[in-house]
Coordinates of C-alpha atoms in Angstrom, one line a residue:
M1 CA -0.3 9.4 -29.2
D2 CA 2.6 11.7 -28.2
R3 CA 4.4 14.1 -30.7
F4 CA 7.1 11.5 -31.5
E5 CA 4.5 8.9 -32.6
Q6 CA 2.5 11.3 -34.5
E7 CA 5.5 12.4 -36.4
L8 CA 6.6 8.9 -36.9
A9 CA 3.2 7.8 -38.1
R10 CA 3.2 10.9 -40.6
M11 CA 6.5 9.9 -42.1
M12 CA 5.5 6.4 -42.5
R13 CA 2.2 7.4 -44.3
D14 CA 4.0 10.1 -46.4
S15 CA 4.8 8.6 -49.7
Q16 CA 6.3 11.6 -51.1
E17 CA 9.4 11.2 -49.1
D18 CA 12.6 11.1 -50.9
A19 CA 13.9 8.0 -49.2
P20 CA 10.7 6.1 -48.0
F21 CA 11.2 3.4 -45.1
E22 CA 11.8 -0.2 -46.2
D23 CA 9.3 -2.7 -44.9
R24 CA 11.6 -4.2 -42.4
H25 CA 12.2 -0.7 -40.8
R26 CA 8.5 -0.1 -40.9
R27 CA 7.8 -3.4 -39.0
H28 CA 10.5 -2.4 -36.5
L29 CA 9.1 1.1 -36.0
R30 CA 5.5 -0.1 -35.6
A31 CA 6.7 -2.7 -33.0
A32 CA 8.4 0.1 -31.1
V33 CA 5.4 2.4 -31.2
R34 CA 3.2 -0.7 -29.9
A35 CA 5.7 -1.4 -27.2
R36 CA 5.5 2.3 -26.2
Q37 CA 1.9 2.3 -26.0
R38 CA 1.9 -1.0 -23.9
V39 CA 4.4 0.7 -21.5
R40 CA 2.1 3.7 -21.3
A41 CA -1.0 1.7 -20.7
A42 CA 0.8 -0.3 -17.9
C43 CA 1.8 2.8 -16.1
V44 CA -1.7 4.2 -16.4
A45 CA -3.1 0.9 -15.1
T46 CA -0.6 0.9 -12.2
G47 CA -1.3 4.5 -11.3
S48 CA -5.0 3.6 -11.3
V49 CA -4.5 0.6 -9.0
L50 CA -2.5 2.5 -6.6
A51 CA -5.0 5.2 -6.5
L52 CA -7.7 3.0 -5.8
A53 CA -5.8 1.2 -3.1
A54 CA -4.9 4.5 -1.4
L55 CA -8.7 5.4 -1.6
G56 CA -9.6 2.0 -0.2
A57 CA -7.2 2.5 2.8
A58 CA -8.4 5.8 3.6
L59 CA -12.1 4.8 3.6
L60 CA -11.1 2.0 5.9
V61 CA -9.1 4.2 8.4
L62 CA -11.4 7.3 8.1
P63 CA -14.6 5.9 9.8
N64 CA -12.5 4.7 12.7
V65 CA -11.0 8.0 13.3
F66 CA -14.4 9.7 13.6
T67 CA -15.9 7.0 15.8
E68 CA -13.0 7.1 18.3
G69 CA -13.2 11.0 18.5
G70 CA -10.0 11.7 16.6
P71 CA -6.5 10.9 17.3
A72 CA -6.1 13.6 19.8
S73 CA -8.8 12.3 22.3
P74 CA -7.5 10.6 25.3
R75 CA -8.2 6.9 25.6
P76 CA -10.4 5.8 28.5
R77 CA -8.9 3.6 31.1
P78 CA -10.1 0.1 31.6
V79 CA -12.7 -0.4 34.1
T80 CA -11.8 -2.8 37.1
S81 CA -14.4 -4.5 39.1
A82 CA -14.3 -5.1 42.9
E83 CA -13.9 -8.8 42.5
S84 CA -10.8 -8.4 40.4
V85 CA -9.0 -6.4 43.0
P86 CA -7.0 -8.7 45.4
T87 CA -7.8 -8.1 49.2
P88 CA -5.0 -8.2 51.9
P89 CA -5.3 -11.3 54.3
T90 CA -7.2 -10.3 57.6
A91 CA -5.7 -12.8 59.8
R92 CA -2.0 -12.7 60.5
P93 CA -0.1 -15.8 61.6
A94 CA 1.7 -15.6 65.0
S95 CA 5.4 -15.0 65.0
G96 CA 7.7 -17.7 66.4
A97 CA 8.4 -15.9 69.6
E98 CA 4.9 -15.7 70.8
R99 CA 4.2 -19.4 70.6
A100 CA 4.6 -21.8 73.6
P101 CA 7.4 -24.4 73.2
V102 CA 6.2 -27.9 72.1
P103 CA 7.5 -30.6 74.5
A104 CA 9.5 -33.1 72.6
R105 CA 8.7 -36.9 73.1
T106 CA 11.5 -39.2 74.0

């Protein structure tokens, strides 16, 4: 309970007040106090969920950082095998000027 709620509860319990609260005012004040308590509990629950989500994300990312050598380490290049490298053709086709003319049939 915060100071406002404590003071409100004291005022509601105190029967020596000059003008005590009516029943409808007491019900309204109690409902307002319960609403504040629900809002406070929701805020605490939301904060707890966010803290757990951040912790879970950090635990998922942290092991990957250490196994990869850290974010500043250079990444290795992919290895290529000799079969995957294309080879140039060994035999070149003859050009059109070097071929003998083909006789035409009539």
